[in-house]
């Protein structure tokens, strides 16, 4: 089996020049922001407790790129973390800041692309390059059983990371696939754009996590 690299990029990862330059620009503009690849956030009780991994697209400029915690500081986290709490995948109070009392339970949250991209749009080469961290992130959790992918980019990168063909496992909200011994659940991304346009309703999002909870069993 080929060895795999680290699950976390260096804080100044230079592998995607465009994103590296974009972050450098924001370090100058907002020196107190996080402005670095955003690390995976996981259950503090230990990696062996993690059965569920949620994979988003990339840090939001004023969200995770500002605060340093996935889905923290912009709208997408409101729906994600309220839903995780509802199904026992998180507990505490989400106040959209890394020092709130929210904790993950049996769950980890990461992004397919760790650096904030301009306009929230990573290009294909960046998605492919950052998969070198997604693969070991999935391997990091020995008892992982399920992954929720948020949006098309996340879905396709997870399928590829698990050695699958995207044509054989197309993205669809509510779709499920078995890959690499894991159950992959797909959802539209919980972005403000998707909820404002009605592409994703709260009920649709909750339904996906209800399926995940049923698959994993009661918490
Ligand atoms: S997106 Fe990933 S691979 Fe690219 S520079 Fe950031 S951490 Fe490195």
mmCIF file of C-alpha atoms and ligand atoms in Angstrom:
data_model
loop_
_atom_site.group_PDB
_atom_site.id
_atom_site.type_symbol
_atom_site.label_atom_id
_atom_site.label_comp_id
_atom_site.label_asym_id
_atom_site.label_seq_id
_atom_site.Cartn_x
_atom_site.Cartn_y
_atom_site.Cartn_z
ATOM 1 C CA UNK A 1 0.000 0.000 0.000
ATOM 2 C CA UNK A 2 1.500 3.385 -0.969
ATOM 3 C CA UNK A 3 2.301 5.668 1.946
ATOM 4 C CA UNK A 4 0.149 8.745 2.240
ATOM 5 C CA UNK A 5 1.210 12.188 3.338
ATOM 6 C CA UNK A 6 0.068 14.349 6.212
ATOM 7 C CA UNK A 7 -3.607 15.128 6.713
ATOM 8 C CA UNK A 8 -2.913 18.803 7.379
ATOM 9 C CA UNK A 9 -1.179 21.225 5.023
ATOM 10 C CA UNK A 10 1.504 23.544 6.307
ATOM 11 C CA UNK A 11 0.141 26.954 7.394
ATOM 12 C CA UNK A 12 1.828 28.522 4.365
ATOM 13 C CA UNK A 13 1.112 25.740 1.859
ATOM 14 C CA UNK A 14 2.373 26.986 -1.536
ATOM 15 C CA UNK A 15 0.982 24.182 -3.732
ATOM 16 C CA UNK A 16 -1.746 26.311 -5.346
ATOM 17 C CA UNK A 17 -0.071 29.581 -6.396
ATOM 18 C CA UNK A 18 -3.328 31.432 -7.050
ATOM 19 C CA UNK A 19 -4.755 30.603 -3.605
ATOM 20 C CA UNK A 20 -1.420 31.201 -1.900
ATOM 21 C CA UNK A 21 -1.340 34.669 -3.461
ATOM 22 C CA UNK A 22 -4.958 35.366 -2.541
ATOM 23 C CA UNK A 23 -4.301 34.516 1.098
ATOM 24 C CA UNK A 24 -1.149 36.665 1.085
ATOM 25 C CA UNK A 25 -3.275 39.566 -0.148
ATOM 26 C CA UNK A 26 -5.772 39.084 2.696
ATOM 27 C CA UNK A 27 -2.982 38.785 5.263
ATOM 28 C CA UNK A 28 -1.998 42.305 4.277
ATOM 29 C CA UNK A 29 -5.577 43.595 4.287
ATOM 30 C CA UNK A 30 -6.749 41.812 7.445
ATOM 31 C CA UNK A 31 -3.699 40.828 9.519
ATOM 32 C CA UNK A 32 -5.839 39.632 12.432
ATOM 33 C CA UNK A 33 -7.778 37.096 10.382
ATOM 34 C CA UNK A 34 -6.773 33.427 10.268
ATOM 35 C CA UNK A 35 -5.769 33.643 6.565
ATOM 36 C CA UNK A 36 -4.298 30.128 6.150
ATOM 37 C CA UNK A 37 -5.415 26.628 5.143
ATOM 38 C CA UNK A 38 -8.244 25.788 7.547
ATOM 39 C CA UNK A 39 -7.613 22.590 9.557
ATOM 40 C CA UNK A 40 -10.114 19.796 9.955
ATOM 41 C CA UNK A 41 -12.220 20.188 13.086
ATOM 42 C CA UNK A 42 -12.959 16.917 14.891
ATOM 43 C CA UNK A 43 -14.477 15.480 18.053
ATOM 44 C CA UNK A 44 -12.074 16.423 20.847
ATOM 45 C CA UNK A 45 -12.679 13.034 22.501
ATOM 46 C CA UNK A 46 -10.351 11.463 19.930
ATOM 47 C CA UNK A 47 -10.071 10.489 16.284
ATOM 48 C CA UNK A 48 -11.221 6.958 17.049
ATOM 49 C CA UNK A 49 -14.629 8.361 18.101
ATOM 50 C CA UNK A 50 -15.279 9.844 14.670
ATOM 51 C CA UNK A 51 -17.765 7.899 12.548
ATOM 52 C CA UNK A 52 -18.980 10.776 10.371
ATOM 53 C CA UNK A 53 -16.947 13.186 8.235
ATOM 54 C CA UNK A 54 -18.566 16.204 6.599
ATOM 55 C CA UNK A 55 -16.753 17.607 3.580
ATOM 56 C CA UNK A 56 -17.563 21.122 2.400
ATOM 57 C CA UNK A 57 -16.199 23.009 -0.579
ATOM 58 C CA UNK A 58 -13.685 25.558 0.740
ATOM 59 C CA UNK A 59 -13.405 28.178 3.505
ATOM 60 C CA UNK A 60 -15.536 31.272 3.058
ATOM 61 C CA UNK A 61 -13.567 34.522 2.937
ATOM 62 C CA UNK A 62 -15.256 36.058 5.979
ATOM 63 C CA UNK A 63 -16.176 32.702 7.469
ATOM 64 C CA UNK A 64 -13.579 30.002 8.093
ATOM 65 C CA UNK A 65 -10.799 32.019 6.461
ATOM 66 C CA UNK A 66 -11.408 34.714 9.066
ATOM 67 C CA UNK A 67 -12.050 32.514 12.103
ATOM 68 C CA UNK A 68 -9.977 29.394 11.355
ATOM 69 C CA UNK A 69 -12.758 26.881 12.090
ATOM 70 C CA UNK A 70 -14.755 25.240 9.286
ATOM 71 C CA UNK A 71 -18.214 26.731 8.675
ATOM 72 C CA UNK A 72 -17.710 29.331 11.383
ATOM 73 C CA UNK A 73 -18.433 32.995 10.827
ATOM 74 C CA UNK A 74 -20.705 32.974 7.821
ATOM 75 C CA UNK A 75 -24.221 31.829 7.079
ATOM 76 C CA UNK A 76 -23.486 28.244 6.032
ATOM 77 C CA UNK A 77 -22.543 27.268 9.580
ATOM 78 C CA UNK A 78 -25.916 28.278 11.025
ATOM 79 C CA UNK A 79 -27.789 25.572 9.144
ATOM 80 C CA UNK A 80 -24.990 23.003 9.324
ATOM 81 C CA UNK A 81 -24.386 23.174 13.054
ATOM 82 C CA UNK A 82 -28.048 23.486 14.062
ATOM 83 C CA UNK A 83 -28.678 20.332 12.036
ATOM 84 C CA UNK A 84 -25.702 18.512 13.556
ATOM 85 C CA UNK A 85 -26.959 19.389 17.036
ATOM 86 C CA UNK A 86 -30.441 18.174 16.175
ATOM 87 C CA UNK A 87 -29.128 14.696 15.382
ATOM 88 C CA UNK A 88 -26.555 14.446 18.166
ATOM 89 C CA UNK A 89 -23.508 15.067 15.983
ATOM 90 C CA UNK A 90 -22.695 18.229 17.951
ATOM 91 C CA UNK A 91 -23.522 19.754 21.317
ATOM 92 C CA UNK A 92 -23.134 23.108 23.026
ATOM 93 C CA UNK A 93 -23.937 26.528 21.689
ATOM 94 C CA UNK A 94 -22.927 27.704 18.232
ATOM 95 C CA UNK A 95 -22.108 31.394 18.273
ATOM 96 C CA UNK A 96 -20.178 31.468 15.010
ATOM 97 C CA UNK A 97 -16.821 31.905 16.737
ATOM 98 C CA UNK A 98 -14.130 29.329 17.502
ATOM 99 C CA UNK A 99 -14.311 30.017 21.250
ATOM 100 C CA UNK A 100 -18.045 29.276 21.519
ATOM 101 C CA UNK A 101 -19.104 26.154 23.411
ATOM 102 C CA UNK A 102 -19.930 24.043 20.355
ATOM 103 C CA UNK A 103 -18.313 20.590 20.308
ATOM 104 C CA UNK A 104 -18.520 17.868 17.709
ATOM 105 C CA UNK A 105 -19.591 14.412 18.857
ATOM 106 C CA UNK A 106 -18.463 11.455 16.766
ATOM 107 C CA UNK A 107 -18.036 13.855 13.874
ATOM 108 C CA UNK A 108 -15.393 15.806 11.972
ATOM 109 C CA UNK A 109 -15.753 18.675 9.512
ATOM 110 C CA UNK A 110 -13.338 19.583 6.730
ATOM 111 C CA UNK A 111 -13.226 21.074 3.234
ATOM 112 C CA UNK A 112 -12.251 19.615 -0.129
ATOM 113 C CA UNK A 113 -10.076 22.700 -0.673
ATOM 114 C CA UNK A 114 -8.398 24.052 2.443
ATOM 115 C CA UNK A 115 -7.628 27.592 1.249
ATOM 116 C CA UNK A 116 -10.166 30.285 0.517
ATOM 117 C CA UNK A 117 -10.629 30.706 -3.243
ATOM 118 C CA UNK A 118 -11.618 33.988 -4.926
ATOM 119 C CA UNK A 119 -15.404 34.116 -5.477
ATOM 120 C CA UNK A 120 -15.742 30.787 -3.630
ATOM 121 C CA UNK A 121 -14.637 29.042 -6.826
ATOM 122 C CA UNK A 122 -11.593 26.774 -6.772
ATOM 123 C CA UNK A 123 -10.385 25.596 -10.182
ATOM 124 C CA UNK A 124 -9.968 21.937 -11.070
ATOM 125 C CA UNK A 125 -6.211 21.885 -10.510
ATOM 126 C CA UNK A 126 -6.653 23.287 -6.988
ATOM 127 C CA UNK A 127 -9.307 20.723 -6.126
ATOM 128 C CA UNK A 128 -7.085 17.938 -7.421
ATOM 129 C CA UNK A 129 -3.997 19.248 -5.633
ATOM 130 C CA UNK A 130 -5.706 19.596 -2.272
ATOM 131 C CA UNK A 131 -6.996 16.018 -2.464
ATOM 132 C CA UNK A 132 -3.595 14.995 -1.144
ATOM 133 C CA UNK A 133 -4.891 16.212 2.230
ATOM 134 C CA UNK A 134 -8.406 14.841 1.884
ATOM 135 C CA UNK A 135 -7.170 11.269 1.379
ATOM 136 C CA UNK A 136 -5.180 11.143 4.654
ATOM 137 C CA UNK A 137 -7.949 13.046 6.419
ATOM 138 C CA UNK A 138 -10.313 10.165 5.658
ATOM 139 C CA UNK A 139 -7.636 7.656 6.702
ATOM 140 C CA UNK A 140 -7.048 9.548 9.951
ATOM 141 C CA UNK A 141 -10.335 8.337 11.417
ATOM 142 C CA UNK A 142 -10.013 4.580 11.920
ATOM 143 C CA UNK A 143 -13.710 4.087 12.710
ATOM 144 C CA UNK A 144 -15.112 6.301 9.980
ATOM 145 C CA UNK A 145 -18.344 4.903 8.511
ATOM 146 C CA UNK A 146 -20.051 7.762 6.712
ATOM 147 C CA UNK A 147 -19.225 10.904 4.764
ATOM 148 C CA UNK A 148 -21.589 13.739 3.904
ATOM 149 C CA UNK A 149 -20.484 15.697 0.851
ATOM 150 C CA UNK A 150 -21.807 19.234 0.512
ATOM 151 C CA UNK A 151 -22.142 20.165 -3.141
ATOM 152 C CA UNK A 152 -20.830 18.839 -6.439
ATOM 153 C CA UNK A 153 -17.156 19.721 -5.978
ATOM 154 C CA UNK A 154 -16.964 18.047 -2.596
ATOM 155 C CA UNK A 155 -18.853 15.009 -3.865
ATOM 156 C CA UNK A 156 -16.590 14.477 -6.852
ATOM 157 C CA UNK A 157 -13.412 14.984 -4.878
ATOM 158 C CA UNK A 158 -14.537 12.496 -2.217
ATOM 159 C CA UNK A 159 -15.477 9.930 -4.876
ATOM 160 C CA UNK A 160 -12.038 10.316 -6.470
ATOM 161 C CA UNK A 161 -10.313 10.219 -3.083
ATOM 162 C CA UNK A 162 -12.014 6.894 -2.426
ATOM 163 C CA UNK A 163 -10.872 5.521 -5.776
ATOM 164 C CA UNK A 164 -14.301 5.714 -7.434
ATOM 165 C CA UNK A 165 -15.356 7.016 -10.845
ATOM 166 C CA UNK A 166 -17.541 10.105 -10.764
ATOM 167 C CA UNK A 167 -19.528 8.851 -13.760
ATOM 168 C CA UNK A 168 -20.489 5.775 -11.744
ATOM 169 C CA UNK A 169 -21.418 7.844 -8.687
ATOM 170 C CA UNK A 170 -23.138 11.021 -9.900
ATOM 171 C CA UNK A 171 -23.952 13.825 -7.516
ATOM 172 C CA UNK A 172 -27.575 14.207 -6.460
ATOM 173 C CA UNK A 173 -29.147 15.690 -3.366
ATOM 174 C CA UNK A 174 -30.121 12.785 -1.126
ATOM 175 C CA UNK A 175 -28.100 10.253 -3.137
ATOM 176 C CA UNK A 176 -26.108 7.578 -1.319
ATOM 177 C CA UNK A 177 -23.196 5.463 -2.502
ATOM 178 C CA UNK A 178 -21.002 2.715 -1.072
ATOM 179 C CA UNK A 179 -17.341 3.461 -1.709
ATOM 180 C CA UNK A 180 -14.213 2.175 -0.078
ATOM 181 C CA UNK A 181 -16.212 0.607 2.743
ATOM 182 C CA UNK A 182 -17.906 3.921 3.540
ATOM 183 C CA UNK A 183 -21.429 5.207 2.950
ATOM 184 C CA UNK A 184 -21.322 8.519 1.092
ATOM 185 C CA UNK A 185 -24.359 10.795 1.461
ATOM 186 C CA UNK A 186 -24.678 13.744 -0.913
ATOM 187 C CA UNK A 187 -26.369 17.066 -0.231
ATOM 188 C CA UNK A 188 -26.572 20.446 -1.833
ATOM 189 C CA UNK A 189 -24.203 22.823 -0.080
ATOM 190 C CA UNK A 190 -25.810 24.712 2.807
ATOM 191 C CA UNK A 191 -24.748 28.096 1.374
ATOM 192 C CA UNK A 192 -26.859 31.189 1.654
ATOM 193 C CA UNK A 193 -27.148 31.205 -2.144
ATOM 194 C CA UNK A 194 -28.680 27.721 -2.203
ATOM 195 C CA UNK A 195 -31.116 28.422 0.620
ATOM 196 C CA UNK A 196 -32.091 31.862 -0.724
ATOM 197 C CA UNK A 197 -32.828 30.459 -4.163
ATOM 198 C CA UNK A 198 -34.810 27.545 -2.726
ATOM 199 C CA UNK A 199 -32.487 24.933 -4.214
ATOM 200 C CA UNK A 200 -31.955 23.708 -0.659
ATOM 201 C CA UNK A 201 -34.604 23.989 2.047
ATOM 202 C CA UNK A 202 -33.954 23.311 5.694
ATOM 203 C CA UNK A 203 -36.208 20.278 5.449
ATOM 204 C CA UNK A 204 -34.159 18.846 2.560
ATOM 205 C CA UNK A 205 -30.952 19.320 4.527
ATOM 206 C CA UNK A 206 -32.392 17.835 7.700
ATOM 207 C CA UNK A 207 -33.628 14.822 5.740
ATOM 208 C CA UNK A 208 -30.078 13.960 4.654
ATOM 209 C CA UNK A 209 -28.804 14.005 8.239
ATOM 210 C CA UNK A 210 -31.811 12.006 9.355
ATOM 211 C CA UNK A 211 -30.694 9.320 6.897
ATOM 212 C CA UNK A 212 -27.146 9.535 8.252
ATOM 213 C CA UNK A 213 -28.368 9.129 11.823
ATOM 214 C CA UNK A 214 -30.507 6.143 10.829
ATOM 215 C CA UNK A 215 -27.496 4.565 9.116
ATOM 216 C CA UNK A 216 -25.150 5.116 12.046
ATOM 217 C CA UNK A 217 -27.701 4.175 14.678
ATOM 218 C CA UNK A 218 -28.788 6.123 17.743
ATOM 219 C CA UNK A 219 -26.156 8.307 19.372
HETATM 220 S S1 LIG B 1 -5.770 24.555 -1.410
HETATM 221 FE FE1 LIG B 1 -4.761 22.837 -0.373
HETATM 222 S S2 LIG B 1 -3.059 22.192 -1.710
HETATM 223 FE FE2 LIG B 1 -3.756 24.237 -2.393
HETATM 224 S S3 LIG B 1 -2.405 25.671 -1.327
HETATM 225 FE FE3 LIG B 1 -4.226 25.422 -0.029
HETATM 226 S S4 LIG B 1 -3.737 23.748 1.397
HETATM 227 FE FE4 LIG B 1 -2.230 23.686 -0.264
#
